[in-house]
PDB file of C-alpha atoms in Angstrom:
ATOM      1  CA  MET C 747      -2.783  19.592  14.639  1.00 88.00           C
ATOM      2  CA  PHE C 748      -1.173  22.459  13.582  1.00 91.00           C
ATOM      3  CA  GLU C 749      -2.871  24.479  16.294  1.00 89.00           C
ATOM      4  CA  ASN C 750      -2.059  22.105  19.055  1.00 91.00           C
ATOM      5  CA  LEU C 751       1.649  22.156  18.230  1.00 92.00           C
ATOM      6  CA  ARG C 752       3.515  23.609  20.980  1.00 90.00           C
ATOM      7  CA  GLU C 753       6.033  26.538  20.833  1.00 88.00           C
ATOM      8  CA  GLY C 754       9.214  25.491  18.938  1.00 88.00           C
ATOM      9  CA  GLY C 755       7.972  22.235  17.568  1.00 93.00           C
ATOM     10  CA  THR C 756       8.679  20.736  14.400  1.00 95.00           C
ATOM     11  CA  VAL C 757       6.018  19.632  11.765  1.00 97.00           C
ATOM     12  CA  ILE C 758       7.181  17.215   9.313  1.00 97.00           C
ATOM     13  CA  LEU C 759       5.039  17.001   5.963  1.00 97.00           C
ATOM     14  CA  ASN C 760       4.647  15.040   2.589  1.00 96.00           C
ATOM     15  CA  ALA C 761       6.150  17.338  -0.098  1.00 96.00           C
ATOM     16  CA  ASP C 762       4.615  14.928  -2.664  1.00 92.00           C
ATOM     17  CA  ASP C 763       1.206  15.979  -1.531  1.00 91.00           C
ATOM     18  CA  ASP C 764       0.087  19.278  -3.454  1.00 91.00           C
ATOM     19  CA  LYS C 765      -1.832  20.740  -0.591  1.00 94.00           C
ATOM     20  CA  LEU C 766       0.874  20.146   2.114  1.00 95.00           C
ATOM     21  CA  ALA C 767       3.759  21.128  -0.365  1.00 94.00           C
ATOM     22  CA  GLN C 768       2.268  24.698   0.004  1.00 95.00           C
ATOM     23  CA  VAL C 769       2.685  25.281   3.821  1.00 96.00           C
ATOM     24  CA  LYS C 770       5.303  27.962   4.412  1.00 95.00           C
ATOM     25  CA  GLU C 771       5.267  27.821   8.156  1.00 93.00           C
ATOM     26  CA  VAL C 772       3.621  26.727  11.310  1.00 94.00           C
ATOM     27  CA  LYS C 773       3.875  29.062  14.407  1.00 92.00           C
ATOM     28  CA  GLY C 774       6.605  30.781  12.616  1.00 91.00           C
ATOM     29  CA  LYS C 775       8.619  27.937  11.901  1.00 94.00           C
ATOM     30  CA  ALA C 776       9.305  26.431   8.431  1.00 95.00           C
ATOM     31  CA  PRO C 777       7.794  22.826   8.132  1.00 96.00           C
ATOM     32  CA  VAL C 778      10.506  20.092   7.531  1.00 97.00           C
ATOM     33  CA  PHE C 779       9.417  18.182   3.953  1.00 98.00           C
ATOM     34  CA  TYR C 780      10.359  14.732   2.878  1.00 97.00           C
ATOM     35  CA  GLY C 781       9.084  12.935  -0.375  1.00 96.00           C
ATOM     36  CA  ILE C 782      10.276  10.650  -2.931  1.00 92.00           C
ATOM     37  CA  ASN C 783      11.444  13.441  -5.027  1.00 87.00           C
ATOM     38  CA  ASN C 784      10.867  16.349  -3.257  1.00 91.00           C
ATOM     39  CA  GLY C 785      12.190  18.027   0.130  1.00 94.00           C
ATOM     40  CA  GLU C 786      15.067  18.096   2.244  1.00 96.00           C
ATOM     41  CA  PHE C 787      14.563  14.276   2.874  1.00 98.00           C
ATOM     42  CA  ARG C 788      14.303  12.682  -0.514  1.00 97.00           C
ATOM     43  CA  ALA C 789      15.305   9.309  -1.698  1.00 97.00           C
ATOM     44  CA  GLU C 790      17.239   7.478  -5.094  1.00 96.00           C
ATOM     45  CA  ASN C 791      18.180   4.187  -6.332  1.00 97.00           C
ATOM     46  CA  ILE C 792      14.819   2.487  -5.031  1.00 96.00           C
ATOM     47  CA  LYS C 793      14.724  -1.030  -5.924  1.00 94.00           C
ATOM     48  CA  ASN C 794      11.587  -3.510  -5.047  1.00 91.00           C
ATOM     49  CA  ASN C 795      12.949  -6.819  -4.564  1.00 90.00           C
ATOM     50  CA  GLY C 796       9.659  -8.577  -3.852  1.00 84.00           C
ATOM     51  CA  VAL C 797       9.878 -10.710  -0.591  1.00 85.00           C
ATOM     52  CA  LEU C 798      13.378  -9.220  -0.096  1.00 89.00           C
ATOM     53  CA  GLY C 799      12.202  -5.939   0.422  1.00 92.00           C
ATOM     54  CA  VAL C 800      12.673  -2.606  -0.802  1.00 95.00           C
ATOM     55  CA  ASP C 801      16.225  -1.073  -1.174  1.00 97.00           C
ATOM     56  CA  ALA C 802      16.722   2.616  -1.216  1.00 97.00           C
ATOM     57  CA  ASP C 803      19.170   5.699  -0.691  1.00 98.00           C
ATOM     58  CA  LEU C 804      18.067   8.436   1.668  1.00 98.00           C
ATOM     59  CA  LEU C 805      19.330  11.548   1.085  1.00 98.00           C
ATOM     60  CA  TYR C 806      19.309  14.268   3.735  1.00 97.00           C
ATOM     61  CA  ASN C 807      21.655  16.927   5.446  1.00 96.00           C
ATOM     62  CA  GLY C 808      24.266  16.000   2.639  1.00 96.00           C
ATOM     63  CA  LYS C 809      24.141  12.479   3.357  1.00 96.00           C
ATOM     64  CA  ARG C 810      23.500   9.489   1.688  1.00 97.00           C
ATOM     65  CA  LEU C 811      21.931   6.599   3.895  1.00 98.00           C
ATOM     66  CA  SER C 812      21.480   3.120   2.114  1.00 98.00           C
ATOM     67  CA  VAL C 813      18.554   1.120   3.658  1.00 98.00           C
ATOM     68  CA  ASN C 814      16.456  -2.030   3.033  1.00 97.00           C
ATOM     69  CA  ILE C 815      13.014  -1.864   4.157  1.00 96.00           C
ATOM     70  CA  PRO C 816      11.617  -5.121   5.022  1.00 93.00           C
ATOM     71  CA  ALA C 817       8.156  -4.393   3.181  1.00 90.00           C
ATOM     72  CA  ILE C 818       6.911  -5.307  -0.020  1.00 90.00           C
ATOM     73  CA  GLY C 819       5.598  -1.983  -1.241  1.00 87.00           C
ATOM     74  CA  THR C 820       7.662   0.596  -2.898  1.00 89.00           C
ATOM     75  CA  TYR C 821       5.240   3.171  -1.215  1.00 88.00           C
ATOM     76  CA  MET C 822       7.026   2.400   1.899  1.00 92.00           C
ATOM     77  CA  VAL C 823      10.037   4.362   0.926  1.00 96.00           C
ATOM     78  CA  ALA C 824       8.075   7.630   1.727  1.00 95.00           C
ATOM     79  CA  ASN C 825       7.127   6.201   5.077  1.00 95.00           C
ATOM     80  CA  ALA C 826      10.839   5.330   5.814  1.00 97.00           C
ATOM     81  CA  LEU C 827      11.513   9.049   4.581  1.00 98.00           C
ATOM     82  CA  ALA C 828       9.158  10.301   7.157  1.00 97.00           C
ATOM     83  CA  ALA C 829      10.683   8.257   9.969  1.00 97.00           C
ATOM     84  CA  ALA C 830      14.152   9.404   9.092  1.00 98.00           C
ATOM     85  CA  ALA C 831      12.954  13.103   9.240  1.00 98.00           C
ATOM     86  CA  VAL C 832      11.454  12.154  12.721  1.00 98.00           C
ATOM     87  CA  GLY C 833      14.410  10.357  13.954  1.00 97.00           C
ATOM     88  CA  VAL C 834      16.990  13.329  12.933  1.00 97.00           C
ATOM     89  CA  GLU C 835      14.616  15.695  14.775  1.00 96.00           C
ATOM     90  CA  LEU C 836      14.707  13.250  17.752  1.00 96.00           C
ATOM     91  CA  GLY C 837      18.725  13.147  17.566  1.00 97.00           C
ATOM     92  CA  LEU C 838      19.117   9.603  16.547  1.00 98.00           C
ATOM     93  CA  THR C 839      22.372   8.613  14.636  1.00 97.00           C
ATOM     94  CA  ASP C 840      22.308   7.660  11.230  1.00 97.00           C
ATOM     95  CA  ASP C 841      23.143   4.147  12.214  1.00 97.00           C
ATOM     96  CA  GLU C 842      20.146   4.281  14.728  1.00 98.00           C
ATOM     97  CA  ILE C 843      17.852   5.524  11.714  1.00 98.00           C
ATOM     98  CA  LYS C 844      18.925   2.510   9.648  1.00 97.00           C
ATOM     99  CA  ALA C 845      18.490  -0.001  12.375  1.00 97.00           C
ATOM    100  CA  GLY C 846      15.111   1.204  13.169  1.00 97.00           C
ATOM    101  CA  ILE C 847      13.934   1.144   9.268  1.00 97.00           C
ATOM    102  CA  SER C 848      15.374  -2.400   8.875  1.00 96.00           C
ATOM    103  CA  ALA C 849      13.430  -3.603  12.054  1.00 95.00           C
ATOM    104  CA  TYR C 850      10.125  -2.865  10.566  1.00 93.00           C
ATOM    105  CA  LYS C 851       7.195  -4.985  10.762  1.00 88.00           C
ATOM    106  CA  THR C 852       3.945  -5.242   9.188  1.00 83.00           C
ATOM    107  CA  VAL C 853       0.676  -4.906  11.521  1.00 78.00           C
ATOM    108  CA  GLY C 854      -2.408  -6.591  10.981  1.00 71.00           C
ATOM    109  CA  SER C 855      -3.846  -6.897   7.464  1.00 76.00           C
ATOM    110  CA  ARG C 856      -1.659  -4.164   6.219  1.00 79.00           C
ATOM    111  CA  ALA C 857       0.463  -5.583   3.029  1.00 85.00           C
ATOM    112  CA  ASN C 858       1.223  -8.733   5.335  1.00 91.00           C
ATOM    113  CA  LEU C 859       2.640 -11.333   2.961  1.00 93.00           C
ATOM    114  CA  ILE C 860       1.777 -14.754   3.862  1.00 95.00           C
ATOM    115  CA  ASP C 861       4.042 -17.840   1.962  1.00 95.00           C
ATOM    116  CA  THR C 862       1.759 -21.013   2.615  1.00 97.00           C
ATOM    117  CA  GLY C 863       4.433 -23.117   0.873  1.00 96.00           C
ATOM    118  CA  LYS C 864       1.922 -23.140  -2.207  1.00 97.00           C
ATOM    119  CA  ILE C 865       0.928 -19.451  -2.579  1.00 98.00           C
ATOM    120  CA  ARG C 866       1.750 -16.358  -1.761  1.00 97.00           C
ATOM    121  CA  ILE C 867      -0.893 -14.036   0.041  1.00 97.00           C
ATOM    122  CA  ILE C 868      -0.539 -10.285   0.045  1.00 96.00           C
ATOM    123  CA  ASP C 869      -3.010  -9.736   3.112  1.00 95.00           C
ATOM    124  CA  ASP C 870      -4.074  -6.131   2.563  1.00 93.00           C
ATOM    125  CA  CYS C 871      -7.500  -6.020   3.405  1.00 91.00           C
ATOM    126  CA  TYR C 872      -7.522  -3.605   6.315  1.00 88.00           C
ATOM    127  CA  ASN C 873      -8.813  -0.716   4.279  1.00 90.00           C
ATOM    128  CA  ALA C 874      -8.616   0.405   0.582  1.00 95.00           C
ATOM    129  CA  ASN C 875      -9.252   3.431  -1.489  1.00 96.00           C
ATOM    130  CA  PRO C 876      -8.379   3.998  -5.326  1.00 96.00           C
ATOM    131  CA  THR C 877      -4.689   5.184  -4.221  1.00 93.00           C
ATOM    132  CA  SER C 878      -3.909   2.521  -2.055  1.00 94.00           C
ATOM    133  CA  VAL C 879      -5.461  -0.172  -4.322  1.00 96.00           C
ATOM    134  CA  LYS C 880      -3.257   0.838  -7.333  1.00 96.00           C
ATOM    135  CA  ALA C 881      -0.315   0.755  -5.107  1.00 92.00           C
ATOM    136  CA  SER C 882      -1.185  -2.648  -3.944  1.00 95.00           C
ATOM    137  CA  ILE C 883      -1.483  -3.725  -7.405  1.00 97.00           C
ATOM    138  CA  ASP C 884       1.947  -2.156  -8.369  1.00 94.00           C
ATOM    139  CA  THR C 885       3.358  -4.356  -5.608  1.00 93.00           C
ATOM    140  CA  LEU C 886       1.601  -7.240  -6.912  1.00 95.00           C
ATOM    141  CA  MET C 887       3.500  -7.057  -9.950  1.00 94.00           C
ATOM    142  CA  ASN C 888       6.940  -7.373  -8.506  1.00 90.00           C
ATOM    143  CA  PHE C 889       6.227 -10.776  -7.964  1.00 93.00           C
ATOM    144  CA  ARG C 890       7.117 -13.970 -10.071  1.00 92.00           C
ATOM    145  CA  GLY C 891       4.431 -16.195 -11.372  1.00 95.00           C
ATOM    146  CA  ARG C 892       0.689 -15.886 -11.948  1.00 98.00           C
ATOM    147  CA  LYS C 893      -0.526 -12.508 -10.206  1.00 98.00           C
ATOM    148  CA  ILE C 894      -4.150 -12.647  -9.026  1.00 98.00           C
ATOM    149  CA  ALA C 895      -5.936  -9.404  -7.666  1.00 98.00           C
ATOM    150  CA  ILE C 896      -9.076 -10.349  -5.274  1.00 98.00           C
ATOM    151  CA  LEU C 897     -10.502  -6.810  -4.679  1.00 98.00           C
ATOM    152  CA  GLY C 898     -13.801  -5.745  -3.027  1.00 98.00           C
ATOM    153  CA  ASP C 899     -16.111  -2.782  -2.406  1.00 98.00           C
ATOM    154  CA  MET C 900     -13.936   0.706  -1.637  1.00 97.00           C
ATOM    155  CA  LYS C 901     -16.390   2.732   0.851  1.00 96.00           C
ATOM    156  CA  GLU C 902     -16.971   6.237   1.257  1.00 93.00           C
ATOM    157  CA  LEU C 903     -15.717   7.592  -1.924  1.00 96.00           C
ATOM    158  CA  GLY C 904     -18.795   9.851  -2.693  1.00 94.00           C
ATOM    159  CA  GLU C 905     -20.991  10.304  -5.465  1.00 94.00           C
ATOM    160  CA  ASN C 906     -18.366   9.091  -8.299  1.00 96.00           C
ATOM    161  CA  GLU C 907     -17.894   5.802  -6.330  1.00 97.00           C
ATOM    162  CA  LEU C 908     -18.907   3.622  -9.336  1.00 97.00           C
ATOM    163  CA  GLU C 909     -16.624   5.561 -11.918  1.00 98.00           C
ATOM    164  CA  LEU C 910     -13.593   5.374  -9.525  1.00 98.00           C
ATOM    165  CA  HIS C 911     -14.095   1.350  -9.244  1.00 98.00           C
ATOM    166  CA  TYR C 912     -14.108   1.173 -12.960  1.00 98.00           C
ATOM    167  CA  GLU C 913     -11.103   2.971 -13.096  1.00 98.00           C
ATOM    168  CA  VAL C 914      -9.372   0.739 -10.380  1.00 98.00           C
ATOM    169  CA  GLY C 915     -10.348  -2.276 -12.556  1.00 98.00           C
ATOM    170  CA  LYS C 916      -8.837  -0.740 -15.892  1.00 98.00           C
ATOM    171  CA  TYR C 917      -5.598  -0.144 -13.537  1.00 98.00           C
ATOM    172  CA  ALA C 918      -5.845  -3.752 -12.938  1.00 98.00           C
ATOM    173  CA  LYS C 919      -5.873  -5.141 -16.223  1.00 96.00           C
ATOM    174  CA  ASN C 920      -2.076  -6.017 -15.595  1.00 92.00           C
ATOM    175  CA  CYS C 921      -2.791  -8.549 -13.418  1.00 98.00           C
ATOM    176  CA  ASP C 922      -3.108 -12.331 -14.905  1.00 98.00           C
ATOM    177  CA  VAL C 923      -6.572 -12.699 -13.087  1.00 98.00           C
ATOM    178  CA  VAL C 924      -8.887  -9.877 -11.011  1.00 98.00           C
ATOM    179  CA  ILE C 925     -11.774 -11.342  -9.395  1.00 98.00           C
ATOM    180  CA  ALA C 926     -14.066  -8.913  -7.468  1.00 98.00           C
ATOM    181  CA  ALA C 927     -16.814  -9.100  -5.113  1.00 98.00           C
ATOM    182  CA  GLY C 928     -19.271  -6.917  -3.520  1.00 97.00           C
ATOM    183  CA  PRO C 929     -22.075  -4.412  -4.771  1.00 97.00           C
ATOM    184  CA  LEU C 930     -19.609  -1.538  -6.130  1.00 97.00           C
ATOM    185  CA  ALA C 931     -17.111  -3.922  -7.075  1.00 98.00           C
ATOM    186  CA  GLU C 932     -19.033  -5.137 -10.127  1.00 98.00           C
ATOM    187  CA  GLN C 933     -17.863  -1.872 -11.854  1.00 98.00           C
ATOM    188  CA  LEU C 934     -14.346  -2.650 -10.713  1.00 98.00           C
ATOM    189  CA  ALA C 935     -14.722  -6.038 -12.712  1.00 98.00           C
ATOM    190  CA  LYS C 936     -16.293  -4.867 -15.481  1.00 98.00           C
ATOM    191  CA  GLY C 937     -12.988  -2.115 -15.799  1.00 98.00           C
ATOM    192  CA  ALA C 938     -10.659  -5.230 -15.496  1.00 98.00           C
ATOM    193  CA  ASP C 939     -12.526  -7.429 -17.463  1.00 98.00           C
ATOM    194  CA  GLY C 940     -12.440  -9.631 -14.564  1.00 98.00           C
ATOM    195  CA  ILE C 941     -14.349 -12.276 -12.745  1.00 98.00           C
ATOM    196  CA  TYR C 942     -17.359 -11.061 -10.487  1.00 98.00           C
ATOM    197  CA  PHE C 943     -19.166 -12.542  -7.812  1.00 98.00           C
ATOM    198  CA  LYS C 944     -22.115 -10.390  -6.123  1.00 97.00           C
ATOM    199  CA  THR C 945     -20.607 -11.934  -2.484  1.00 97.00           C
ATOM    200  CA  LYS C 946     -17.707 -12.993  -1.146  1.00 97.00           C
ATOM    201  CA  GLU C 947     -19.341 -16.136   0.272  1.00 97.00           C
ATOM    202  CA  GLU C 948     -19.946 -17.132  -3.459  1.00 98.00           C
ATOM    203  CA  LEU C 949     -16.286 -16.280  -4.315  1.00 98.00           C
ATOM    204  CA  ILE C 950     -14.927 -18.294  -1.504  1.00 98.00           C
ATOM    205  CA  ILE C 951     -16.384 -21.335  -2.706  1.00 98.00           C
ATOM    206  CA  LYS C 952     -14.878 -20.831  -6.027  1.00 98.00           C
ATOM    207  CA  LEU C 953     -11.210 -20.275  -4.678  1.00 98.00           C
ATOM    208  CA  PRO C 954     -10.158 -23.942  -5.254  1.00 97.00           C
ATOM    209  CA  GLU C 955     -10.950 -23.673  -9.005  1.00 97.00           C
ATOM    210  CA  LEU C 956      -9.445 -20.318  -9.508  1.00 98.00           C
ATOM    211  CA  ILE C 957      -5.871 -20.596  -7.788  1.00 98.00           C
ATOM    212  CA  ASN C 958      -3.080 -22.260  -8.822  1.00 97.00           C
ATOM    213  CA  ASP C 959       0.114 -23.357  -6.857  1.00 97.00           C
ATOM    214  CA  GLY C 960       2.883 -20.794  -7.543  1.00 97.00           C
ATOM    215  CA  ASP C 961       0.256 -18.054  -7.614  1.00 98.00           C
ATOM    216  CA  THR C 962       0.652 -14.506  -5.832  1.00 97.00           C
ATOM    217  CA  VAL C 963      -2.783 -13.466  -4.557  1.00 98.00           C
ATOM    218  CA  LEU C 964      -3.557  -9.720  -3.299  1.00 98.00           C
ATOM    219  CA  VAL C 965      -6.632  -9.524  -1.027  1.00 98.00           C
ATOM    220  CA  LYS C 966      -7.864  -6.087  -0.732  1.00 98.00           C
ATOM    221  CA  ALA C 967     -11.111  -4.220   0.053  1.00 97.00           C
ATOM    222  CA  SER C 968     -12.502  -1.831   2.534  1.00 96.00           C
ATOM    223  CA  HIS C 969     -12.224  -3.180   6.258  1.00 94.00           C
ATOM    224  CA  SER C 970     -15.978  -3.555   6.359  1.00 95.00           C
ATOM    225  CA  MET C 971     -16.250  -5.994   3.502  1.00 97.00           C
ATOM    226  CA  ALA C 972     -14.294  -8.634   6.018  1.00 96.00           C
ATOM    227  CA  PHE C 973     -11.937  -9.860   3.512  1.00 97.00           C
ATOM    228  CA  GLU C 974      -9.817 -11.436   6.033  1.00 96.00           C
ATOM    229  CA  LYS C 975     -12.491 -14.264   5.735  1.00 97.00           C
ATOM    230  CA  ILE C 976     -10.985 -14.894   2.031  1.00 98.00           C
ATOM    231  CA  THR C 977      -7.537 -14.637   3.534  1.00 97.00           C
ATOM    232  CA  GLU C 978      -8.128 -17.727   5.787  1.00 97.00           C
ATOM    233  CA  GLU C 979      -9.735 -19.446   2.970  1.00 97.00           C
ATOM    234  CA  LEU C 980      -6.853 -19.005   0.796  1.00 98.00           C
ATOM    235  CA  LYS C 981      -4.430 -20.453   3.581  1.00 97.00           C
ATOM    236  CA  LYS C 982      -6.369 -23.535   3.799  1.00 96.00           C
ATOM    237  CA  LEU C 983      -5.582 -24.291  -0.028  1.00 93.00           C
TER     238      LEU C 983
END
């Protein structure tokens, strides 16, 4: 990407990434950095309000822009900062940047909140890795009532895949119930002292026994696990 940047172009990088933060210049021009705590674009007073979105103050160019991000994940603040940096680079006004952030909508199975009237489903089964699963668990913990995490295999993690699944399971212990399905997810269930099924089909059969009215249920796994089928069955409860 750096090699194909046009002359005079601007690179916008995440200052919270230890590798990207070391980039000093690209084609003779210093990058613009954003990050929760680092960079020219930073955030303060972050408050996750669950279904009401995430409030934050975006700080840049000596200004403080208070925004509401209509998303359930606190990690979306970093994305809002990136968007603000792009907006400033393109000449947008603060009001235009704020309006753009407030108009955000989820796409597909990416932290999509579904309220069935009986339960809330966090449909986040488009993809999964240890960092994103932990972030989704953090999001789940912002909701009231019983918190259920339905988790599956995280693919392409390399030789330490079993250890990484176990570690994520330990991270999920604060959930009221952890349910796992898939060959690799057995280690996740062990780390969480959770409930394990070999396949999602076996899990689906047991859903009526495992889920109660008022629960908030996170569904997350790598896309190849096809956990969207679990989401569809949850809608029917």
